[in-house]
Tab-separated table of C-alpha atoms in Angstrom:
chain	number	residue	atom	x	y	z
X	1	UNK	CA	90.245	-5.430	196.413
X	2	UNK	CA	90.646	-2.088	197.496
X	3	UNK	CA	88.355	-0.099	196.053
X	4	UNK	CA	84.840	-1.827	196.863
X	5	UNK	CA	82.726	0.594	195.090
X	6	UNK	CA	84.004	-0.705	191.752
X	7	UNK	CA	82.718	-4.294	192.823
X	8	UNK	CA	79.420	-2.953	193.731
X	9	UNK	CA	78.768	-1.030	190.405
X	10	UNK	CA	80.219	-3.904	188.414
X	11	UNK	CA	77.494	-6.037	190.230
X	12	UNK	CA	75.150	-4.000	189.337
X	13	UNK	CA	75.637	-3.580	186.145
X	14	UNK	CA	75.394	-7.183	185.635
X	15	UNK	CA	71.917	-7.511	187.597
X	16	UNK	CA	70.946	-4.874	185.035
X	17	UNK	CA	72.262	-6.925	182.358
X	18	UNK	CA	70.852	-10.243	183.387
X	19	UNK	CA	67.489	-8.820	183.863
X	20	UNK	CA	67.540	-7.002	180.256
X	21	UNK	CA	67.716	-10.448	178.429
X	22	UNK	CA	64.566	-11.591	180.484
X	23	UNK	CA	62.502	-8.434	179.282
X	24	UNK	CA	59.875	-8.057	176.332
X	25	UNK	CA	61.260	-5.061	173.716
X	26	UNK	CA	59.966	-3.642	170.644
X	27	UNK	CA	60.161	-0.490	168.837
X	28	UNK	CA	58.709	3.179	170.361
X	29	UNK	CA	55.661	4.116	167.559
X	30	UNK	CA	55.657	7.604	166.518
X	31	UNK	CA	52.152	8.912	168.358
X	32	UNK	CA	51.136	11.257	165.283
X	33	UNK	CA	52.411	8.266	162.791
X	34	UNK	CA	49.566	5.953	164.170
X	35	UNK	CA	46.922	9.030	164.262
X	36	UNK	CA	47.811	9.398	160.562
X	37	UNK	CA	46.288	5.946	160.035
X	38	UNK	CA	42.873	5.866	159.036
X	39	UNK	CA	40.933	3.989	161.201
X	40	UNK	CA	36.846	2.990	161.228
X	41	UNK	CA	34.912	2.538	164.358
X	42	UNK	CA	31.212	2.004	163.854
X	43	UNK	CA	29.192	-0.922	165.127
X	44	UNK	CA	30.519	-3.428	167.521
X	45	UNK	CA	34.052	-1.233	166.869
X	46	UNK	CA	32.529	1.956	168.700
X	47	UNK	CA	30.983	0.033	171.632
X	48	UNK	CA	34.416	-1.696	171.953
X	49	UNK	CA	36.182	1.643	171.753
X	50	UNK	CA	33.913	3.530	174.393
X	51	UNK	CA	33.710	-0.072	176.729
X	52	UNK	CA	37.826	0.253	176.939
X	53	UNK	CA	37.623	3.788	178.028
X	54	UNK	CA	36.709	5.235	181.772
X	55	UNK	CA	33.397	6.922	182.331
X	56	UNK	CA	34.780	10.114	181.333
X	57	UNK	CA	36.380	9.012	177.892
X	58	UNK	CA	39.551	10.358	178.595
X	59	UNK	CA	41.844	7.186	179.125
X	60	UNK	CA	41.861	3.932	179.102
X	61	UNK	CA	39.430	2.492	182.090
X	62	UNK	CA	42.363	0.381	183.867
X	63	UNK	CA	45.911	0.165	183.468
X	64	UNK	CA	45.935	-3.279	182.080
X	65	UNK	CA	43.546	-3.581	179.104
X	66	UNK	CA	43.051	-7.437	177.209
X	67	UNK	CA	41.146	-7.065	173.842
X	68	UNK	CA	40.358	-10.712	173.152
X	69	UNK	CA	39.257	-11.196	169.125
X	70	UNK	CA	39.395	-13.548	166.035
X	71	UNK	CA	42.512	-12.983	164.520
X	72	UNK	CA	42.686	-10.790	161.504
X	73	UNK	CA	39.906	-8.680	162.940
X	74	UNK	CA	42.219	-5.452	163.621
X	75	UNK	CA	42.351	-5.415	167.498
X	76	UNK	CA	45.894	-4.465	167.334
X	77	UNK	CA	44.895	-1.425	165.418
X	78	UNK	CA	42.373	-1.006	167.499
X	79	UNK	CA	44.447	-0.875	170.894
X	80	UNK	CA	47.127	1.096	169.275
X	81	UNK	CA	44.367	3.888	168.556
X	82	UNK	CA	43.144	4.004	171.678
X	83	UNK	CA	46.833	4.570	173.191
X	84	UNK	CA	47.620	7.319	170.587
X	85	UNK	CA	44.609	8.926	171.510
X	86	UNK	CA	43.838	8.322	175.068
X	87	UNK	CA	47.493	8.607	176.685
X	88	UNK	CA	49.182	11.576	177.554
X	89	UNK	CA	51.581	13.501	175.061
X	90	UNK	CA	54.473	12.532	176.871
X	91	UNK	CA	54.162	8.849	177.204
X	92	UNK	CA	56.101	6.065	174.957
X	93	UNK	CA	54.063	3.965	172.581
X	94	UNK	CA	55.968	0.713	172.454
X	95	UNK	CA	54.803	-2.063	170.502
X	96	UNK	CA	56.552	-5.175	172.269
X	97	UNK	CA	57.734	-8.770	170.778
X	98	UNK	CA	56.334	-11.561	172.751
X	99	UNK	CA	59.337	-13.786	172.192
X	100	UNK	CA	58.742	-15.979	175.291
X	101	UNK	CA	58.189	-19.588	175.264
X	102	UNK	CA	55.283	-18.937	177.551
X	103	UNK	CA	53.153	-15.642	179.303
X	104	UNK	CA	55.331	-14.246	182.180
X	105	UNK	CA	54.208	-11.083	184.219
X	106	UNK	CA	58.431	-10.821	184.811
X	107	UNK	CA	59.205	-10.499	181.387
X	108	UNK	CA	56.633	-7.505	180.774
X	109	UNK	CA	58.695	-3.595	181.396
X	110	UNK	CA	57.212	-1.340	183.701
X	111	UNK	CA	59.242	2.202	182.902
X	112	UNK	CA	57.241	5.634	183.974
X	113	UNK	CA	54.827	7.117	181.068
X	114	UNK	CA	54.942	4.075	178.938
X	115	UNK	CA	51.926	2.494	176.880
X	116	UNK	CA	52.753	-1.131	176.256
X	117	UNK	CA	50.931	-3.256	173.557
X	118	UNK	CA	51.752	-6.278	172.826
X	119	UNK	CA	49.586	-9.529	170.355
X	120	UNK	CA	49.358	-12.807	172.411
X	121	UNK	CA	48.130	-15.204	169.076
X	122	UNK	CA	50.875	-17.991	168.765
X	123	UNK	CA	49.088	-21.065	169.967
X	124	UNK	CA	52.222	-22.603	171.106
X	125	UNK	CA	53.686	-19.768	173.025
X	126	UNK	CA	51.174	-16.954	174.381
X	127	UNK	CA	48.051	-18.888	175.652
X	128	UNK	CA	47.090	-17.281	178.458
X	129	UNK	CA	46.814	-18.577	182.034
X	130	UNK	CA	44.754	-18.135	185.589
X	131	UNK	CA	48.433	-17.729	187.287
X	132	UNK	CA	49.537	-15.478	184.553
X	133	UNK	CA	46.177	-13.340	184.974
X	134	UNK	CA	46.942	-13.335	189.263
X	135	UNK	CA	50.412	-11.870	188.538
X	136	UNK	CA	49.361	-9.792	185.962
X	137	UNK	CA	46.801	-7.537	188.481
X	138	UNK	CA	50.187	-6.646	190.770
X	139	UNK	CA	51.506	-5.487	187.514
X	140	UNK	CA	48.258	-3.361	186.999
X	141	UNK	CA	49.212	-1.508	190.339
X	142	UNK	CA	53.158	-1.387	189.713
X	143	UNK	CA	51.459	0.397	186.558
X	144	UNK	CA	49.413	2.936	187.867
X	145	UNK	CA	52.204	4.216	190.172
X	146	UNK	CA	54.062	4.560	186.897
X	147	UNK	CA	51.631	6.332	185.325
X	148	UNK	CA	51.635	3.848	182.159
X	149	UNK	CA	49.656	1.362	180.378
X	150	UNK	CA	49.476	-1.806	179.350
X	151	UNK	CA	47.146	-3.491	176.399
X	152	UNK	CA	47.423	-7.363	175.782
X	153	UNK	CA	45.655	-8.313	171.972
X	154	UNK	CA	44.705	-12.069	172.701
X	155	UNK	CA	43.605	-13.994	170.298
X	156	UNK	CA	40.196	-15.680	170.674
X	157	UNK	CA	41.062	-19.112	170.318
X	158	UNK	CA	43.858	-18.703	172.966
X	159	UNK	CA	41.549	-17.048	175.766
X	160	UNK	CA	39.886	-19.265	178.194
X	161	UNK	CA	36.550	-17.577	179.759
X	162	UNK	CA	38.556	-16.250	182.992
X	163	UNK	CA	37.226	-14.940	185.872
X	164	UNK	CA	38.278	-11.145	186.171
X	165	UNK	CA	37.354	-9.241	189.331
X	166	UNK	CA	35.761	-6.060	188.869
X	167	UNK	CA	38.055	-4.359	191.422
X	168	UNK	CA	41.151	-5.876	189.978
X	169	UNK	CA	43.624	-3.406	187.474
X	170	UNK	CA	42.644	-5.593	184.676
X	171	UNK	CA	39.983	-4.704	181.934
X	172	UNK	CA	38.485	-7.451	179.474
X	173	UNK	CA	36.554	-6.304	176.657
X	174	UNK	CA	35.492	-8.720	173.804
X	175	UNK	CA	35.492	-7.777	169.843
X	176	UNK	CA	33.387	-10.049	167.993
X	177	UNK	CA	32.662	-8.588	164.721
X	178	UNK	CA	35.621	-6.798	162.200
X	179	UNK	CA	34.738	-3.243	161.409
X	180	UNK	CA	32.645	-3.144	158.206
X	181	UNK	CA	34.562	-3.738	154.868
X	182	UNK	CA	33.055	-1.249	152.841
X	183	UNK	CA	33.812	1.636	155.363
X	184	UNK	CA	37.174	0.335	155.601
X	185	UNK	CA	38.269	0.199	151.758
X	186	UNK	CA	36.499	3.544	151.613
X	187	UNK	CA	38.754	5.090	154.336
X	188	UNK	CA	41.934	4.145	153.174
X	189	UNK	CA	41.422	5.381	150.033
X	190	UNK	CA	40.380	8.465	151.466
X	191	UNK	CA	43.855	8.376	153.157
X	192	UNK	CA	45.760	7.369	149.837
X	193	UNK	CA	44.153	10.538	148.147
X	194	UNK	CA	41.849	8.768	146.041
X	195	UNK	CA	38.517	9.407	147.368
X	196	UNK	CA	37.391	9.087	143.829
X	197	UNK	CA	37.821	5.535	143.576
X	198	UNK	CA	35.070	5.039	145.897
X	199	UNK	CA	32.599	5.839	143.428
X	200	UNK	CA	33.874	3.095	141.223
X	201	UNK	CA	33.163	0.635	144.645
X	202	UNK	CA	29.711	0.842	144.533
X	203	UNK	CA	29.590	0.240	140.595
X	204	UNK	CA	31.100	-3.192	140.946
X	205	UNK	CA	29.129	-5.599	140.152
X	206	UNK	CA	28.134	-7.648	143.202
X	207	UNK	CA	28.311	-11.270	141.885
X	208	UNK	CA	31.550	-10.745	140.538
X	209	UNK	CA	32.647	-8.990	143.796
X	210	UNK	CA	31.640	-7.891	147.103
X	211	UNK	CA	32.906	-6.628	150.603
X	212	UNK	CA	30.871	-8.101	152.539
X	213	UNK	CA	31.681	-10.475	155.379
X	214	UNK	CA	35.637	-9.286	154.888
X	215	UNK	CA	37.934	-9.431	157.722
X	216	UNK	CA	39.810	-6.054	158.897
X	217	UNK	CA	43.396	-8.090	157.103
X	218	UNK	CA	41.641	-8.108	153.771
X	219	UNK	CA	39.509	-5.155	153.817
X	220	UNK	CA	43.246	-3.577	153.835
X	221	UNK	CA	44.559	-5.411	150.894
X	222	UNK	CA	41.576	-5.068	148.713
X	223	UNK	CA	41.925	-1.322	149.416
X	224	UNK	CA	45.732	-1.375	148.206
X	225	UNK	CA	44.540	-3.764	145.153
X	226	UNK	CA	42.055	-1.211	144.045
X	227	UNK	CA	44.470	1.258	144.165
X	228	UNK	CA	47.402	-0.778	142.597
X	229	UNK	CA	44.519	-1.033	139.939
X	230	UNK	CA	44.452	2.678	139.307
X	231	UNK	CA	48.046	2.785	138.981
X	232	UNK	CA	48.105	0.342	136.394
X	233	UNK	CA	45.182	2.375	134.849
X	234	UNK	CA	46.864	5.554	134.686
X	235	UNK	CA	50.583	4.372	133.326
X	236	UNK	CA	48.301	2.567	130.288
X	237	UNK	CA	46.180	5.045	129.270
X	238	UNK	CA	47.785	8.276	130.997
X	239	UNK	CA	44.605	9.452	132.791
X	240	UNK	CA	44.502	11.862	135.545
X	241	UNK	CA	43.685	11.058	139.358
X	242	UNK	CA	40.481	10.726	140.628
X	243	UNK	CA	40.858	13.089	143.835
X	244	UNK	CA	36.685	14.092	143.046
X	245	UNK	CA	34.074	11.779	143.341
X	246	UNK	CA	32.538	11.987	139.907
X	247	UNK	CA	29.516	14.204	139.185
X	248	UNK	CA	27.578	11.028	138.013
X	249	UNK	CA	27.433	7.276	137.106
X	250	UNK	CA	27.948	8.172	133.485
X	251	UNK	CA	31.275	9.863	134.333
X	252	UNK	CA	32.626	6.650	135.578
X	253	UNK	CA	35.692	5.269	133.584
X	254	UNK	CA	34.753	1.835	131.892
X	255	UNK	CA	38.193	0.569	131.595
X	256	UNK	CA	38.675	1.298	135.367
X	257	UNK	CA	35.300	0.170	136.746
X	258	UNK	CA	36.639	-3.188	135.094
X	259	UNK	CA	40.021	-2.657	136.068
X	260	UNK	CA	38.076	-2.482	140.130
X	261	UNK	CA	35.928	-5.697	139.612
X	262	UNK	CA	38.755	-7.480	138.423
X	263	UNK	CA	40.692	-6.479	141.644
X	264	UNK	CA	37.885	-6.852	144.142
X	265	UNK	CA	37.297	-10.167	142.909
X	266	UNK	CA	41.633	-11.459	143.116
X	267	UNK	CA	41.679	-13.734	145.961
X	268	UNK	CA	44.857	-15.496	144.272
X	269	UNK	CA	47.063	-14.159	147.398
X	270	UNK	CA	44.973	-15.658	149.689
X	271	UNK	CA	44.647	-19.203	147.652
X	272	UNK	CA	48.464	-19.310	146.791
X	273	UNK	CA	48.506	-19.661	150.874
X	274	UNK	CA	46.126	-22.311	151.740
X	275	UNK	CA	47.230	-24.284	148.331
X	276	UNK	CA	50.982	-24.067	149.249
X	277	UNK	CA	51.737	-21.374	145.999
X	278	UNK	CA	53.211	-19.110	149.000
X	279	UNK	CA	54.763	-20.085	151.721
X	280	UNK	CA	52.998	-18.691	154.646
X	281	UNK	CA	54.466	-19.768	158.246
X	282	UNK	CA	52.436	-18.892	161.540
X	283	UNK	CA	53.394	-20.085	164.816
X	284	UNK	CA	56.212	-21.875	163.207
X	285	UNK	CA	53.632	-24.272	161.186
X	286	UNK	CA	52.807	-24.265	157.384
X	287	UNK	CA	49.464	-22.560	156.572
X	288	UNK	CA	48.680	-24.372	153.428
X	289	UNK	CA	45.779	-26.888	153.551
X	290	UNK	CA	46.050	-30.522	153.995
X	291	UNK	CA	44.360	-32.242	151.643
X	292	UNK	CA	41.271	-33.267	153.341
X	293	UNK	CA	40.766	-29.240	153.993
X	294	UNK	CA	41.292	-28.450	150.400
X	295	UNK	CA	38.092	-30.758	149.100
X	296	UNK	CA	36.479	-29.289	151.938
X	297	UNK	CA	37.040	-25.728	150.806
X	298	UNK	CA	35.655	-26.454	147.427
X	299	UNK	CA	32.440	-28.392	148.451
X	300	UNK	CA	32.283	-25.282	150.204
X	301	UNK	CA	32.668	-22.991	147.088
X	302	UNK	CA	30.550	-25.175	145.306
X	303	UNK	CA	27.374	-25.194	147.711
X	304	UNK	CA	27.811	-21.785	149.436
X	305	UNK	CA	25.201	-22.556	152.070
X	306	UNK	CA	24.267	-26.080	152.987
X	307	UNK	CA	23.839	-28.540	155.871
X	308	UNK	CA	27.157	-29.526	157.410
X	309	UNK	CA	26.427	-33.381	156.515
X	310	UNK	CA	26.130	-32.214	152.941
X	311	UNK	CA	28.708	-30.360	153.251
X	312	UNK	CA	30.971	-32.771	154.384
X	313	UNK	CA	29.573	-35.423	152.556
X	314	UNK	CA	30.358	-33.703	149.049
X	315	UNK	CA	34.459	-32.949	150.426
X	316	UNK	CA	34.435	-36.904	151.579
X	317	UNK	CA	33.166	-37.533	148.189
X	318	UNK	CA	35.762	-35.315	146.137
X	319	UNK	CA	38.835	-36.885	147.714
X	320	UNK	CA	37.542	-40.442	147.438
X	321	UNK	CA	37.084	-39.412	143.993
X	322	UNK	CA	41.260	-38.061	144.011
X	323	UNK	CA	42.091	-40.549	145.446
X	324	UNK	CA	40.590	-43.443	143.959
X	325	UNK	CA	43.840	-44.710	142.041
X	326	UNK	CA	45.937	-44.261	145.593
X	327	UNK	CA	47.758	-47.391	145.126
X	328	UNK	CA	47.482	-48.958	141.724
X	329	UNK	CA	48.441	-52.032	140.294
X	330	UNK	CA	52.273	-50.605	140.489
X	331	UNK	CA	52.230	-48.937	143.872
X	332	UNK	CA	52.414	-45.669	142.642
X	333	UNK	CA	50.240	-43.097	144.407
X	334	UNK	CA	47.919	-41.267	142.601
X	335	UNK	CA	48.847	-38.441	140.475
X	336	UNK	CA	45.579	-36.330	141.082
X	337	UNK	CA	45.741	-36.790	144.411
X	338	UNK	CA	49.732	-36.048	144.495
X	339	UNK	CA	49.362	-33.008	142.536
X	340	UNK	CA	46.302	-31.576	144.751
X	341	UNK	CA	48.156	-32.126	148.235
X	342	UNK	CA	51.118	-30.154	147.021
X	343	UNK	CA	52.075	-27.204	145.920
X	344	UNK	CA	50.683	-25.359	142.486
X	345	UNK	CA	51.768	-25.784	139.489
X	346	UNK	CA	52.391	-21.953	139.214
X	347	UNK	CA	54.877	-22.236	141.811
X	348	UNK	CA	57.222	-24.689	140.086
X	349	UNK	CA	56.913	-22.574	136.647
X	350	UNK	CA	58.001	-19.732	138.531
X	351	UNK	CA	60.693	-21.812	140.142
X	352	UNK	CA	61.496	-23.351	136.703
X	353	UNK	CA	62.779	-19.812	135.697
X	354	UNK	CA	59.719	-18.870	133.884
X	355	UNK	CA	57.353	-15.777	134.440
X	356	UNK	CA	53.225	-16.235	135.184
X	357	UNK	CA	51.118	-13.006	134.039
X	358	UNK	CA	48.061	-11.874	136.258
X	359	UNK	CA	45.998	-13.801	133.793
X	360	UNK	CA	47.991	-17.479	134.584
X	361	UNK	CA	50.155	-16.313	131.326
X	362	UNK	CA	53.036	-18.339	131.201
X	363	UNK	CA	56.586	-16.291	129.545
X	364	UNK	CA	59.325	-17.981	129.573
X	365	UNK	CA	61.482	-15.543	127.245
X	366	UNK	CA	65.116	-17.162	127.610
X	367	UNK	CA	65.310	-18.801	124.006
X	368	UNK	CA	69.181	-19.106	124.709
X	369	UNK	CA	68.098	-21.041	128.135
X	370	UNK	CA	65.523	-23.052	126.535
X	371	UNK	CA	67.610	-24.195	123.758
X	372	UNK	CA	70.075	-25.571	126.367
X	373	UNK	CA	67.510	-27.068	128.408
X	374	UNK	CA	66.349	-29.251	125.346
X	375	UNK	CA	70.273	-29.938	124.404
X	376	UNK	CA	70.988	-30.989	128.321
X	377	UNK	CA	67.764	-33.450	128.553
């Protein structure tokens, strides 16, 4: 070959190539997008905050910061925050995909006047190790040079109590409680433009529905129920928005304030998970309950607080009760027990080509269909 500069840029080309495939990517967050975002940080949320900050409360305390919390708690809003807020103008917010079979320092980008955040929760895939932890404080420094940041969101459950030195580029803080519900709903209404709703909050009725002890995850959707609520609200009886709070209790809608408890109280997106309505895949495994876990859940619902043995005594009781018929005189499982293990029988009306109402209404409005469905069995 004659011209030897071609090989050498070819080469390197490839090396750039090769080492492209082996690195994390994800998309670049608009800084003023995630500032738009209400967020709520009282409690155990505003000692976190101020913990993962330097003395000064200007930026983060060390380059590499690991938020390790229950999952569904927020922390990934949370970090993402704190990188809007505490990073210069001009650096990159990139929210990376941890699409590695297993933690590697390599696989993590170090470009100048970059934040980096990234959720480590897939049991399988992102638990977190003492090598990975060594290798990760060289990245700290490669960071610093940079000028950039890096924030890991590990889920509790996948974080083993390691030892961090305090001299080290790596920062551990620990988030043990969501932010509260209530201030949460409240806020994101206040970002939808309907602050009045909140009024109609603390008319609910508290043994029909309450906000307490809700994780960060459904503090968010029972905000966007309530508010789904109002919609429905306003397109059937063509009221205007509540953008006031309302002068007094006696100024409250009825048919709304209903219209709220009924929302506050709809868990069915959460039970059409863990009873297999929805299918709801994390870390590649179905999240629907096994059977043993369903009784559990209702002894649970049933006795609210209790010892564990009673507890566990009155699920072991339920499915012995399911199951009693388990293998009859035929050989035939039992139907109960069948039925409960599997999926809901809303599920296979829906699949059936029918419609289910919020109420459990079943429509199925195809007279033409159902006619032929008759003829054909």
């Amino acid at each position: 070959m004659n011209r030897p500069e071609f090989f050498v840029n070819h080469a390197d080309r490839i090396i750039n190539e090769t080492r492209k495939q082996g690195i994390l990517e994800g998309p670049t967050l608009p800084r003023h997008r995630i500032k738009q975002e209400p967020i709520v940080r009282e409690g155990q949320w505003a000692e976190t905050w101020q913990q993962a900050l330097d003395p000064a409360g200007l930026h983060p305390r060390k380059h590499v910061l690991i938020i390790v919390a229950p999952r569904s708690y927020g922390s990934t809003t949370l970090a993402l925050h704190l990188l809007a807020r505490h990073t210069d103008e001009d650096t990159d917010i990139v929210k990376l995909d941890a699409d590695w079979k297993t933690p590697k320092v390599g696989w993590l980008p170090a470009e100048e006047r970059h934040a980096y955040q990234v959720d480590l929760k897939d049991p399988d895939n992102d638990r977190v190790s003492a090598d990975f932890l060594t290798m990760l404080e060289e990245h700290a420094g490669l960071l610093e040079r940079l000028g950039s940041y890096l924030v890991l969101n590990v889920a509790k459950d996948l974080w083993t109590d390691h030892y961090i030195a305090v001299q080290s580029g790596i920062h551990v803080v620990h988030l043990n409680e969501p932010p509260p519900a209530q201030s949460v709903v409240e806020a994101r209404l206040r970002a939808r433009k309907v602050p009045g709703l909140i009024a109609y909050l603390h008319s609910v009725d508290k043994t029909k529905a309450s906000l307490s002890r809700l994780d960060a995850v459904e503090a968010v959707r029972m905000a966007d129920s309530v508010v789904l609520a109002w919609r429905e609200h306003e397109r059937l009886t063509d009221s205007s928005l509540p953008m006031d709070v309302p002068s007094s209790w006696s100024a409250l809608d009825a048919g709304l304030a209903e219209r709220v408890t009924s929302a506050l109280s709809d868990w069915r997106d959460k039970l059409d998970i863990l009873f297999g309505e929805t299918v709801s895949v994390h870390g590649g495994k179905d999240t629907s309950l096994p059977l043993e876990d369903r009784c559990l859940l209702l002894a649970l619902a049933v006795h609210q607080s209790a010892p564990m043995p009673v507890v566990a005594r009155a699920a072991r009781d339920l499915q012995q009760i399911i199951s009693a018929d388990a293998a009859g005189g035929s050989g035939f499982a039992s139907t109960t027990s069948a039925a409960f293990a599997s999926r809901g029988l809303r599920r296979r009306v829906v699949d059936a080509g029918a419609g289910v109402g919020s109420h459990d209404e079943v429509v199925f409005d195809q007279p033409g269909y159902g006619r032929a469905v008759l003829t054909y069995v």
